[in-house]
PDB file of C-alpha atoms in Angstrom:
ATOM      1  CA  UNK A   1      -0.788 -38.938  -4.396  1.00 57.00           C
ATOM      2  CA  UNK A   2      -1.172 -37.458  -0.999  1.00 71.00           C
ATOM      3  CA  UNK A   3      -4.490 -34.969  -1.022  1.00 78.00           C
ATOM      4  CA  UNK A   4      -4.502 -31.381  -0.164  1.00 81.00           C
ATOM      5  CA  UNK A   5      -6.368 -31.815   2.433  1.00 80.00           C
ATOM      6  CA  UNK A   6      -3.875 -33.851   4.363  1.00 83.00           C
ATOM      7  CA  UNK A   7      -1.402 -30.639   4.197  1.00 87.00           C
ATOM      8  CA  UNK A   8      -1.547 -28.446   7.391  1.00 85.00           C
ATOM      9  CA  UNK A   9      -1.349 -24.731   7.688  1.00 85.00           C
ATOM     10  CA  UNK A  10       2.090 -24.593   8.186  1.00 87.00           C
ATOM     11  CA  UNK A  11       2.979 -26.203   4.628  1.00 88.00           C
ATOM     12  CA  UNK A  12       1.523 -22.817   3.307  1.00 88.00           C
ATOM     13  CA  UNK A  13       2.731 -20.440   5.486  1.00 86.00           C
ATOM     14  CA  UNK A  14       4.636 -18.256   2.134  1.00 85.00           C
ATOM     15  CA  UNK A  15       0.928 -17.382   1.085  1.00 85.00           C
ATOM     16  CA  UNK A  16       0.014 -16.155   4.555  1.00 82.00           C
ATOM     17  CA  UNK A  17       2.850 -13.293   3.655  1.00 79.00           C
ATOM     18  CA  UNK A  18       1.540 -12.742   0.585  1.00 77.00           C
ATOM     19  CA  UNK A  19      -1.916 -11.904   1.714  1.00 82.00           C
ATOM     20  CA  UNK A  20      -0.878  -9.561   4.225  1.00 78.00           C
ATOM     21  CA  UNK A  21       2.115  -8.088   1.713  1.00 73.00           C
ATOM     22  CA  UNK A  22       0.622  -5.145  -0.649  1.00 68.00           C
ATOM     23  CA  UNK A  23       0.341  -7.624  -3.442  1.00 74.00           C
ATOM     24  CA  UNK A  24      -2.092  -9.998  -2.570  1.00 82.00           C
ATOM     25  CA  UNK A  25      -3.581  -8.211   0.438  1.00 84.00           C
ATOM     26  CA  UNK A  26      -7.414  -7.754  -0.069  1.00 86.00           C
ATOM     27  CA  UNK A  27      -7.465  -3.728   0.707  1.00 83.00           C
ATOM     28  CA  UNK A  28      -4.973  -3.156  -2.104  1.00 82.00           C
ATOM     29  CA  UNK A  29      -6.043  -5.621  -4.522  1.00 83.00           C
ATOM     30  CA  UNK A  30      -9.083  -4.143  -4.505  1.00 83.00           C
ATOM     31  CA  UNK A  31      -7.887  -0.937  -5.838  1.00 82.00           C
ATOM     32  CA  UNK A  32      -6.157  -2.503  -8.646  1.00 81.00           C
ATOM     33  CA  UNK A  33      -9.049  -5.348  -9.445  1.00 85.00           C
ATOM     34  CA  UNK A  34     -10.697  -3.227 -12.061  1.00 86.00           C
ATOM     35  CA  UNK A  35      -7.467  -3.215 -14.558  1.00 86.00           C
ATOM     36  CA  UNK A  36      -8.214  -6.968 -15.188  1.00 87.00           C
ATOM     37  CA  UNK A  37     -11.375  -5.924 -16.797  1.00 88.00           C
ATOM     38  CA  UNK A  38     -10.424  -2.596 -18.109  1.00 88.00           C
ATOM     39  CA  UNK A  39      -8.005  -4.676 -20.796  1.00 88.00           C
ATOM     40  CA  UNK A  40     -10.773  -7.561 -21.153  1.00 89.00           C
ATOM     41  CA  UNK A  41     -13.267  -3.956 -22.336  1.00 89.00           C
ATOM     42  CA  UNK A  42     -10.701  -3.114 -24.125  1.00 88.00           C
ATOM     43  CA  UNK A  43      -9.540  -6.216 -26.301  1.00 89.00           C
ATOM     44  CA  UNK A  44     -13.432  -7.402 -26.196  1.00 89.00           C
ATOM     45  CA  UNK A  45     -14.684  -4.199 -28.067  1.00 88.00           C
ATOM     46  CA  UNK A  46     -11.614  -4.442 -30.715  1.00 86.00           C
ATOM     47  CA  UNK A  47     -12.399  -8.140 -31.276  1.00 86.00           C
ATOM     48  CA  UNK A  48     -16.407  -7.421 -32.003  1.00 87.00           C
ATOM     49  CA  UNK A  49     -15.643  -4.670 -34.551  1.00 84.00           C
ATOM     50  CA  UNK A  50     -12.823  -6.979 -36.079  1.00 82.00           C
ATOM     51  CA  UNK A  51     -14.795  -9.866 -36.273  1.00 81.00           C
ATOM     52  CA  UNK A  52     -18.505  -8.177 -37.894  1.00 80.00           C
ATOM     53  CA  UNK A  53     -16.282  -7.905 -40.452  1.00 78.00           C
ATOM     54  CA  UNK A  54     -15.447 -11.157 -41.371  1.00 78.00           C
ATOM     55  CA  UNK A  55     -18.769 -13.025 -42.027  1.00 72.00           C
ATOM     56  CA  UNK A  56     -18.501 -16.367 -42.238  1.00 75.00           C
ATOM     57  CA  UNK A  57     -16.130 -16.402 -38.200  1.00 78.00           C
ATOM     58  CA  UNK A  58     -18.401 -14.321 -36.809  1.00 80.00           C
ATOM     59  CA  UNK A  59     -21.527 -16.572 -37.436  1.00 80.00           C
ATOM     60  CA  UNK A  60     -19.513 -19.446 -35.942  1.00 83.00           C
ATOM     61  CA  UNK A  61     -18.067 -17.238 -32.617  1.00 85.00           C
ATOM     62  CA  UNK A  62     -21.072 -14.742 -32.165  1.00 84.00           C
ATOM     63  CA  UNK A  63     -22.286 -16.999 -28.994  1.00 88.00           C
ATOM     64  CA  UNK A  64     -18.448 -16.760 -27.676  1.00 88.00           C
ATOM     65  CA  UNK A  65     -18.561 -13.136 -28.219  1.00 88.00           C
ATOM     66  CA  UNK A  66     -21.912 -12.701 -26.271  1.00 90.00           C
ATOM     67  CA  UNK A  67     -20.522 -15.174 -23.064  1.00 92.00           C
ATOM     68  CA  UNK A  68     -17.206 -12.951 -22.942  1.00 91.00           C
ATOM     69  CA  UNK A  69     -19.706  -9.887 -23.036  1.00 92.00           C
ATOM     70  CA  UNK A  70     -21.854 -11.112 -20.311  1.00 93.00           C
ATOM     71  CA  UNK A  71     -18.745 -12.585 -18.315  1.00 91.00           C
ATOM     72  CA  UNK A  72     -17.071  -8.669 -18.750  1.00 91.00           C
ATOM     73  CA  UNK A  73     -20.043  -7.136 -17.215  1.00 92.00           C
ATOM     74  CA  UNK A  74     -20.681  -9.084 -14.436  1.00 91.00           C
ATOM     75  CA  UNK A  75     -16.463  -9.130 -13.508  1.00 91.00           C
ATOM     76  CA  UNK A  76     -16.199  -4.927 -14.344  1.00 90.00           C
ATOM     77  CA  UNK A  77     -19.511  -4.679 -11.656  1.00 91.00           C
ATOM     78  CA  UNK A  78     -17.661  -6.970  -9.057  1.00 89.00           C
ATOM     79  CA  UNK A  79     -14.523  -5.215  -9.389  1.00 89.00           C
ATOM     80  CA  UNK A  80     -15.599  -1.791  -9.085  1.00 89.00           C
ATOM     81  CA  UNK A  81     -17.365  -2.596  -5.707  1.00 90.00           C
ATOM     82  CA  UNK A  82     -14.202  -4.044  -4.130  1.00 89.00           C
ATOM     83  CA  UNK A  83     -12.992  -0.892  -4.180  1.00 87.00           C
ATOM     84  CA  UNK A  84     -14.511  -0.031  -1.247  1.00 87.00           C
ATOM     85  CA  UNK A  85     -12.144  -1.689   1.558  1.00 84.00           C
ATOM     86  CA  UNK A  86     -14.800  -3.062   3.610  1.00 85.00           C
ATOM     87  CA  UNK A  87     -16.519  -5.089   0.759  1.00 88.00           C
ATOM     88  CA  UNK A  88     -12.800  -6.216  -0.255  1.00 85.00           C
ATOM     89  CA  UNK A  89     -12.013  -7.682   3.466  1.00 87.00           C
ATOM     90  CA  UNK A  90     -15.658  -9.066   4.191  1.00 88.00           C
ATOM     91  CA  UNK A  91     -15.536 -10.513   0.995  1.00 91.00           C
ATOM     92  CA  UNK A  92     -12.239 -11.860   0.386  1.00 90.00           C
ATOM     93  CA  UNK A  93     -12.993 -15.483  -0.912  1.00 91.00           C
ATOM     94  CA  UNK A  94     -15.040 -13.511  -3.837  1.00 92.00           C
ATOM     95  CA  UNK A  95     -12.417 -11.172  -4.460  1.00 91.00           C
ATOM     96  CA  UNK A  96      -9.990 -13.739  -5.208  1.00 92.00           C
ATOM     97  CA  UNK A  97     -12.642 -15.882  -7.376  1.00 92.00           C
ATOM     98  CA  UNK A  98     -13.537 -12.601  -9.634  1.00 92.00           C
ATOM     99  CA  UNK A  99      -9.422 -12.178  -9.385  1.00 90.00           C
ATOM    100  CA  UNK A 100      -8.620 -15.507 -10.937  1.00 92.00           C
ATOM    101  CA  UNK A 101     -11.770 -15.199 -13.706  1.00 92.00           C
ATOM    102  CA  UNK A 102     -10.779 -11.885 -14.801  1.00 91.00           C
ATOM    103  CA  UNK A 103      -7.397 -13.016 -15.454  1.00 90.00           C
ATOM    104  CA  UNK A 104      -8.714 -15.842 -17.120  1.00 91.00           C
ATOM    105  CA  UNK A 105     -10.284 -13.832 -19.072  1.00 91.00           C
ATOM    106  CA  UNK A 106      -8.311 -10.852 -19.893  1.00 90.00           C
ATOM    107  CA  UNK A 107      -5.626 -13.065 -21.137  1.00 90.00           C
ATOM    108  CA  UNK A 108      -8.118 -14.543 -23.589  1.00 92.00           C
ATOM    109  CA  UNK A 109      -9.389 -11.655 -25.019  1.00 90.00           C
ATOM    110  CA  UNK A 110      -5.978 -10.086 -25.720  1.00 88.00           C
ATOM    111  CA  UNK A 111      -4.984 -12.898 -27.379  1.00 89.00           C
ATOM    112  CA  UNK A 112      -8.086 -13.800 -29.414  1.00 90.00           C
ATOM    113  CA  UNK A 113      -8.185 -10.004 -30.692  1.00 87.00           C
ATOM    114  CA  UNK A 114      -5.060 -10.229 -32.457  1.00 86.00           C
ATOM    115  CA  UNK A 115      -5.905 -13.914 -33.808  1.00 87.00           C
ATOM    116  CA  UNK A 116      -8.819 -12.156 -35.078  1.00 86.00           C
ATOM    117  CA  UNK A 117      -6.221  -9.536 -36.801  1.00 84.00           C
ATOM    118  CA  UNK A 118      -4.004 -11.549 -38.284  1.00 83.00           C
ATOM    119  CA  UNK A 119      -6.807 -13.712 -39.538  1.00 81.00           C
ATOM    120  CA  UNK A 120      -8.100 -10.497 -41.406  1.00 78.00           C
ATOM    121  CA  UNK A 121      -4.435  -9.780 -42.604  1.00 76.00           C
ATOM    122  CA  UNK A 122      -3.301 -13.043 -43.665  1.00 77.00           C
ATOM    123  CA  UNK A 123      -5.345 -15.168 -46.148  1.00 69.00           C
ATOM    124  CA  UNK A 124      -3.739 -18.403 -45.474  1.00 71.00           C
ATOM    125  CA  UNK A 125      -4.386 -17.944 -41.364  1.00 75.00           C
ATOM    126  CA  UNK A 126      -6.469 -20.787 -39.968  1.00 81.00           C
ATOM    127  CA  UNK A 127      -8.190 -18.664 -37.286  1.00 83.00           C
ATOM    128  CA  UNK A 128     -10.125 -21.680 -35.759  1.00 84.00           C
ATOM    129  CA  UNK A 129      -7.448 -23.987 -36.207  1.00 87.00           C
ATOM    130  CA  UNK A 130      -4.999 -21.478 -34.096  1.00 86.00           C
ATOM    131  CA  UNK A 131      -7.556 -20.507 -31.197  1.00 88.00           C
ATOM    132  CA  UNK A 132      -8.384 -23.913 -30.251  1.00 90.00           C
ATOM    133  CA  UNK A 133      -4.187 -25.153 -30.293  1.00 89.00           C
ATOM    134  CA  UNK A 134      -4.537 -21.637 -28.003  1.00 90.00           C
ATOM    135  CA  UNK A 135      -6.648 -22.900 -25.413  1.00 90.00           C
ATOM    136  CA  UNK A 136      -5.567 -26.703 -25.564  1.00 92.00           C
ATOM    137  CA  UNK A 137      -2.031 -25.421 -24.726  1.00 89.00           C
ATOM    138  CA  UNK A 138      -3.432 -22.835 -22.026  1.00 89.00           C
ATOM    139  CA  UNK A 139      -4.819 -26.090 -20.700  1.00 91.00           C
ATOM    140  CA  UNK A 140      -1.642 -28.045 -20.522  1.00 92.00           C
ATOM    141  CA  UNK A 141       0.642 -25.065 -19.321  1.00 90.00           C
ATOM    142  CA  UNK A 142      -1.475 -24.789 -16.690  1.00 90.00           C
ATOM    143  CA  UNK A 143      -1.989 -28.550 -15.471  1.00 91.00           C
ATOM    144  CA  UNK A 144       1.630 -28.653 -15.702  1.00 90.00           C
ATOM    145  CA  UNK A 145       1.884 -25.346 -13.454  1.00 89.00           C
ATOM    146  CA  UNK A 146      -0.568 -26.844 -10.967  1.00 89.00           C
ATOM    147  CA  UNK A 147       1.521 -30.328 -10.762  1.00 90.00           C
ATOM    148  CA  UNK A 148       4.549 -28.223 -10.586  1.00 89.00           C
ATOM    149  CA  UNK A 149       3.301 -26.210  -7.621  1.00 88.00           C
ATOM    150  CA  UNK A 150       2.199 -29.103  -6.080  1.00 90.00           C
ATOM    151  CA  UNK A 151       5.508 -30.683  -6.078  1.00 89.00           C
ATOM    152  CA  UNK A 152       6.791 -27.444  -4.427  1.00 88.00           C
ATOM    153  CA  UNK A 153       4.261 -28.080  -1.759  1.00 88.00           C
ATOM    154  CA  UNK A 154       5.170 -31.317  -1.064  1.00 88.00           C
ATOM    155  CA  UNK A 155       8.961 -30.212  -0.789  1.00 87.00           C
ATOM    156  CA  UNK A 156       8.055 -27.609   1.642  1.00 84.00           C
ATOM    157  CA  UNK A 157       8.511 -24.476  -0.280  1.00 85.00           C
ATOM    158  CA  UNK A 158       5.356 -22.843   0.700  1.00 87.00           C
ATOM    159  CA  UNK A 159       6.450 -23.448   4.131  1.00 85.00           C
ATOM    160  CA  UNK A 160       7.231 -19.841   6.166  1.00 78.00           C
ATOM    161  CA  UNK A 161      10.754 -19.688   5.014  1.00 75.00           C
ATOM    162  CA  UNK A 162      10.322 -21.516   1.444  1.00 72.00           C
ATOM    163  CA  UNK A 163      11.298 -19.974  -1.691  1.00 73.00           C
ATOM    164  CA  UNK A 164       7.222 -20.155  -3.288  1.00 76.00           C
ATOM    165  CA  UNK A 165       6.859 -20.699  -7.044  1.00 77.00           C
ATOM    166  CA  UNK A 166       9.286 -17.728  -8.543  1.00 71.00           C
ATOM    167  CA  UNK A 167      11.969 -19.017  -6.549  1.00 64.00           C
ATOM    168  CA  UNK A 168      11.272 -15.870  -3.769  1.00 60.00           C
ATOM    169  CA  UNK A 169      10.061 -14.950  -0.705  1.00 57.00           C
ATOM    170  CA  UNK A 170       7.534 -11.738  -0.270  1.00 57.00           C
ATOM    171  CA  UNK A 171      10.247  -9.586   1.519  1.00 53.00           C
ATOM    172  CA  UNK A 172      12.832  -9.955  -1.102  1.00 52.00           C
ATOM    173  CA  UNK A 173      13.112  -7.894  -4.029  1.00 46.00           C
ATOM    174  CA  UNK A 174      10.516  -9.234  -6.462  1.00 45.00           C
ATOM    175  CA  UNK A 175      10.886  -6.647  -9.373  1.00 42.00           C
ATOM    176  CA  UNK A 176      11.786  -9.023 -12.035  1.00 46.00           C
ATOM    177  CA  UNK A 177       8.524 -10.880 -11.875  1.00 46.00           C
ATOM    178  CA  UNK A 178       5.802  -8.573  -9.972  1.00 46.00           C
ATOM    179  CA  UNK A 179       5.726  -6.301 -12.628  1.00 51.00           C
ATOM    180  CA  UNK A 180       6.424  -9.288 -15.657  1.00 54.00           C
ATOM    181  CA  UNK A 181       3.187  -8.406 -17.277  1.00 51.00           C
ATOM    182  CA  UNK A 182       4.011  -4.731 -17.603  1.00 55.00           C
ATOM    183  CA  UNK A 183       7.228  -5.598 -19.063  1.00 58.00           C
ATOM    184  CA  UNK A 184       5.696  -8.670 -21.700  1.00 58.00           C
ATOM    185  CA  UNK A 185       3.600  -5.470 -22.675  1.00 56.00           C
ATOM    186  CA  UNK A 186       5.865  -3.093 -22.939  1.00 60.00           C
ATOM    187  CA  UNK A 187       8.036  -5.690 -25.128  1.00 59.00           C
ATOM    188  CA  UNK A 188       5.020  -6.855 -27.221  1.00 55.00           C
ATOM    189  CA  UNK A 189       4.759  -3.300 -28.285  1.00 57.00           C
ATOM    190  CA  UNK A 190       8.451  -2.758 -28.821  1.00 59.00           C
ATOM    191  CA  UNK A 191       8.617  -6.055 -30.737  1.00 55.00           C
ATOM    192  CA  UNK A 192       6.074  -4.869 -33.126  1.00 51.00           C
ATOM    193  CA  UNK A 193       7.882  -1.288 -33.892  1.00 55.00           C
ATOM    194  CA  UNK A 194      10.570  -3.703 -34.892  1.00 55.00           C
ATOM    195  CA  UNK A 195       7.898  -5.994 -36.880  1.00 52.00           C
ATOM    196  CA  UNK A 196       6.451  -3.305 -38.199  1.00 53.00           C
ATOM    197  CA  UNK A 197       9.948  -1.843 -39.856  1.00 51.00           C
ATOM    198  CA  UNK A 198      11.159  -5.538 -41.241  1.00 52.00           C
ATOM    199  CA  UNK A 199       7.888  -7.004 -42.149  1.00 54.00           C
ATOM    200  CA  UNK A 200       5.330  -4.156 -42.224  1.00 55.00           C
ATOM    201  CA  UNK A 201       1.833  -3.733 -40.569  1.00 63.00           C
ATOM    202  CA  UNK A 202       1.668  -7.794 -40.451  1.00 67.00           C
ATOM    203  CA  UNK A 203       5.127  -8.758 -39.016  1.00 68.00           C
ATOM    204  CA  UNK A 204       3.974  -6.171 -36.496  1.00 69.00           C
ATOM    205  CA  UNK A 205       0.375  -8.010 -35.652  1.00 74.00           C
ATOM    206  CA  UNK A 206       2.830 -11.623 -35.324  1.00 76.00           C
ATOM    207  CA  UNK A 207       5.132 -10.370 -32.921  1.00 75.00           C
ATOM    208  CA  UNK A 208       2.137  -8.920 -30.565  1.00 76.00           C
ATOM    209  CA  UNK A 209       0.268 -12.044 -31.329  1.00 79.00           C
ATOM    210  CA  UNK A 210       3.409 -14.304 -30.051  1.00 79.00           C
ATOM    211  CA  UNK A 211       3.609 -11.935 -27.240  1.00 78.00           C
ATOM    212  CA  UNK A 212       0.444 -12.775 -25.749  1.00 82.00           C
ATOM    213  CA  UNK A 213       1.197 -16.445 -26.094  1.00 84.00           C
ATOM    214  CA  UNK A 214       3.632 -15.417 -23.977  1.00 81.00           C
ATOM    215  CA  UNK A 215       1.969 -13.224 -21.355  1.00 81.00           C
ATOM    216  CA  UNK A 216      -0.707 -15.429 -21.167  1.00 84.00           C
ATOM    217  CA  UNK A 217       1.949 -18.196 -20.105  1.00 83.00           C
ATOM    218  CA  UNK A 218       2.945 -16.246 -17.798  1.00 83.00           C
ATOM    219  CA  UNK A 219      -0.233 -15.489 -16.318  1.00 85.00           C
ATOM    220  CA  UNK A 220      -1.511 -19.018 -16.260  1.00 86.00           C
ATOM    221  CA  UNK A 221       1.366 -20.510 -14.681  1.00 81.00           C
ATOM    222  CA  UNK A 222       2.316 -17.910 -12.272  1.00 82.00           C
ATOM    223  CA  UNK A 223      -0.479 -15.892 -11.400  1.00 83.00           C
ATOM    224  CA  UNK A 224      -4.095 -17.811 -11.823  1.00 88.00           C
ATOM    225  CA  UNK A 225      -1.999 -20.969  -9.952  1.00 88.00           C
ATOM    226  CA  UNK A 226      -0.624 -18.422  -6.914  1.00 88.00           C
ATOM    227  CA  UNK A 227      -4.440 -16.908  -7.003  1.00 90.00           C
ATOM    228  CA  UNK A 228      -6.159 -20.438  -6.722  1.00 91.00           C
ATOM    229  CA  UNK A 229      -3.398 -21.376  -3.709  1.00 90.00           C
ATOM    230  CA  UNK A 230      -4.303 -18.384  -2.054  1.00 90.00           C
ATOM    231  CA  UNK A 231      -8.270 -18.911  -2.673  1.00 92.00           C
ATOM    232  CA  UNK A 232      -7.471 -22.426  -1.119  1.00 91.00           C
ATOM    233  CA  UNK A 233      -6.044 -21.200   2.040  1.00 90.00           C
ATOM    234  CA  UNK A 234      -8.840 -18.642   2.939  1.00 91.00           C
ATOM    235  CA  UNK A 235     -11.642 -21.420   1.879  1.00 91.00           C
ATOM    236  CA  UNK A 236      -9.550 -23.933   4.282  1.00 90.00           C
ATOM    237  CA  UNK A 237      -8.055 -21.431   6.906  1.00 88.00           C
ATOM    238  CA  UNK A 238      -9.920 -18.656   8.480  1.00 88.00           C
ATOM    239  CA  UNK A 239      -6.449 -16.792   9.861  1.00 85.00           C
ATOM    240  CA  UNK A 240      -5.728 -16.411   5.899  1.00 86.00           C
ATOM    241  CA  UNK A 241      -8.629 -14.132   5.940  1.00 87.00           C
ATOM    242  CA  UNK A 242      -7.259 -10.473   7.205  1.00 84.00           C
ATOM    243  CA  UNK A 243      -9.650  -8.890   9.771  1.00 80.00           C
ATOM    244  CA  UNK A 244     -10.482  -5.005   9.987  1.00 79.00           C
ATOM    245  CA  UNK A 245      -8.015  -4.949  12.839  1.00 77.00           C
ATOM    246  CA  UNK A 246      -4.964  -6.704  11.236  1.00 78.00           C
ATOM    247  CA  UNK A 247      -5.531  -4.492   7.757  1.00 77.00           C
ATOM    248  CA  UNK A 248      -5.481  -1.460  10.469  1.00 77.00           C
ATOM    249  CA  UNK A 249      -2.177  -2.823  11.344  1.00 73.00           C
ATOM    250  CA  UNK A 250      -1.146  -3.818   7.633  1.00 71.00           C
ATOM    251  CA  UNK A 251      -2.042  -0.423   6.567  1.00 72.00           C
ATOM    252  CA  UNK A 252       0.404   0.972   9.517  1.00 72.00           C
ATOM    253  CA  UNK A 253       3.225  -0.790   8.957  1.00 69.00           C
ATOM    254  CA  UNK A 254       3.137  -0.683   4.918  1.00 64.00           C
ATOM    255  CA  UNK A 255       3.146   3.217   5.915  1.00 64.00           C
ATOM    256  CA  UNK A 256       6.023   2.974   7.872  1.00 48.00           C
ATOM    257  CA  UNK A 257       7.758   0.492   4.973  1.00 49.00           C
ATOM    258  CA  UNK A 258       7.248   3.736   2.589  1.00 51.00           C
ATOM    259  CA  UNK A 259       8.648   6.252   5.032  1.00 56.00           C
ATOM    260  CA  UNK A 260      12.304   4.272   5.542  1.00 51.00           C
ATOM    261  CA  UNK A 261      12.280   3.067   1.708  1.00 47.00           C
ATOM    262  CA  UNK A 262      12.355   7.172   1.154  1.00 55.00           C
ATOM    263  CA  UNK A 263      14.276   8.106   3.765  1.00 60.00           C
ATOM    264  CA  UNK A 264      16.708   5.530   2.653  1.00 55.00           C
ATOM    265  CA  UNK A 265      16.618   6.657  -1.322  1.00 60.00           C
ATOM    266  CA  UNK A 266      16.773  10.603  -0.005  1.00 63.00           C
ATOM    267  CA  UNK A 267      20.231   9.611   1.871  1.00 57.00           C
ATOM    268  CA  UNK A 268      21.728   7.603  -0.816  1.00 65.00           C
ATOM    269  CA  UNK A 269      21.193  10.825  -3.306  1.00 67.00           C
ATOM    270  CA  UNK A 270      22.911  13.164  -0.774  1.00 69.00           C
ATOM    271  CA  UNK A 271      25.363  10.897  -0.614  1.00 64.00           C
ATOM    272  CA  UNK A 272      25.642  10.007  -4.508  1.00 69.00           C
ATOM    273  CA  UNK A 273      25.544  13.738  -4.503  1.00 70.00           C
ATOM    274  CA  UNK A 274      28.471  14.677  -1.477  1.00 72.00           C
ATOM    275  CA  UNK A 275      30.259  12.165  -3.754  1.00 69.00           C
ATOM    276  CA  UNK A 276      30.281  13.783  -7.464  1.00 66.00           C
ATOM    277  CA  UNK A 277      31.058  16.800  -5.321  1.00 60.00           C
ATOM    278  CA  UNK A 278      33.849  15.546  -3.753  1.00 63.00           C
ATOM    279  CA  UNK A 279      35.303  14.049  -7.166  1.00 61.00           C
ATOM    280  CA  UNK A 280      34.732  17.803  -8.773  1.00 63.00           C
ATOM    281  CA  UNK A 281      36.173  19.548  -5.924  1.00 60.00           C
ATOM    282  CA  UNK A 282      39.782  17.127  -6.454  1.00 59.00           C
ATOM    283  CA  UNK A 283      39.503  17.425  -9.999  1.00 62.00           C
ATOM    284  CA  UNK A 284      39.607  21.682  -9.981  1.00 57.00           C
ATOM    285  CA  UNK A 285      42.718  20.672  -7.301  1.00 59.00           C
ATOM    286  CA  UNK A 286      44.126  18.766  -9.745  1.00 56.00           C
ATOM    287  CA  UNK A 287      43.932  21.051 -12.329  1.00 57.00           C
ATOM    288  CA  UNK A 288      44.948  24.105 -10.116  1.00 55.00           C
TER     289      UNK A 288
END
């Protein structure tokens, strides 16, 4: 197997425009680092006052409860001071490390909240039997994502004009996938209106539980393995790392990105609406 290190800067050229894209650049993941531990809070506190209620799993997990507590408070601290640009761009290897842990992370707490649920709900629910097939599959999907992106390397795809691991290059329109853990969400919630109405309260709890299998699929092959790539590069390259000077320039052309996307939505409306006026304007002719 030929070693990473025998790869030049060129193979991964795709992450270079990710870094300097608004989705991986350090300045504006740094505003949006804190939402990684925000749902981590969130799931953590449900899961403690779930799980004090069940005796006998919360002697055995306690000590996994008080790691993800210490964990949360040391990633919430490190992502509320890369909010300050400067610490985000001097300290972009970090960044990315807290990035990929609080992912990590926040994927495992949602899901071991609502294993903690359904245990509660279900009687016959082997709670330890279903978090550890949990993380032993988290494990494989993402050894398989890592061999699978490292395939894709070795094919060239994270060369400048490769196709990266969705299949798309940073330009293009990435709606479908940028935004795939709003929409698992969103879905997860929508699935368990619909559990909730054909199973009650409990079908509800399985369909949210499934749907963090799934999200947290999703973020272990896509995300964690892009975020580890990209950690790789600025460890291994110093042009990966974006200077003061180039986010100036980032900053001024992302500006000038927003100004023509706008300018471009205002005109198709006027002409969407020149159209619809034109229709009603040979309809009353008709008519007349």
């Amino acid at each position: 197997m030929k070693a990473l290190s025998s790869f030049s800067e060129q193979d991964f050229e795709f992450f270079r425009k990710g870094v300097s894209s608004r989705r991986l650049n350090p300045a504006n993941m740094g505003k949006r680092l804190f939402v990684f531990p925000l749902l981590s809070l969130l799931s953590l506190f449900g899961s403690t006052a779930e799980l004090s209620v069940i005796t006998n799993l919360y002697e055995i997990w306690s000590p996994l409860l008080m790691f993800q507590w210490a964990l949360l408070i040391i990633m919430s601290l490190s992502s509320l001071l890369f909010f300050f640009k400067w610490i985000s761009l001097k300290f972009q290897k970090i960044q990315m490390a807290v990035l990929i842990i609080s992912s990590v992370s926040m994927a495992f707490n949602m899901t071991f909240f609502f294993l903690i649920v359904l245990s509660e709900r279900i009687a016959s629910f082997s709670f330890t039997v279903s978090l550890l097939l949990y993380i032993l599959g988290s494990i494989l999907i993402f050894c398989l994502s890592l061999i699978r992106a490292y395939r894709l390397l070795k094919k060239g795809k994270f060369r400048e004009n490769g196709r990266g691991l969705l299949g798309k290059q940073y330009s293009e329109s990435t709606s479908k996938f940028s935004n795939i853990a709003v929409y698992a969400l969103v879905a997860s919630f929508l699935g368990g209106g619909a559990g909730t109405v054909l199973f009650g309260e409990t079908g509800m709890y399985v369909v949210i539980t499934f749907a963090m299998f799934v999200l947290s699929a999703i973020i272990y092959s896509v995300g964690v393995t892009e975020f580890i790539f990209v950690l790789y590069c600025k460890l291994r390259f110093p042009s990966f790392n974006i200077t003061a000077e180039q986010q100036v320039g980032i900053d001024r052309k992302n500006k000038i990105l927003l100004k023509q996307i706008n300018r471009l939505e205002k005109e198709k409306k006027e002409a969407l609406k020149q159209q619809n006026h034109t229709k009603r304007k040979n309809s009353k002719n008709l008519r007349g």
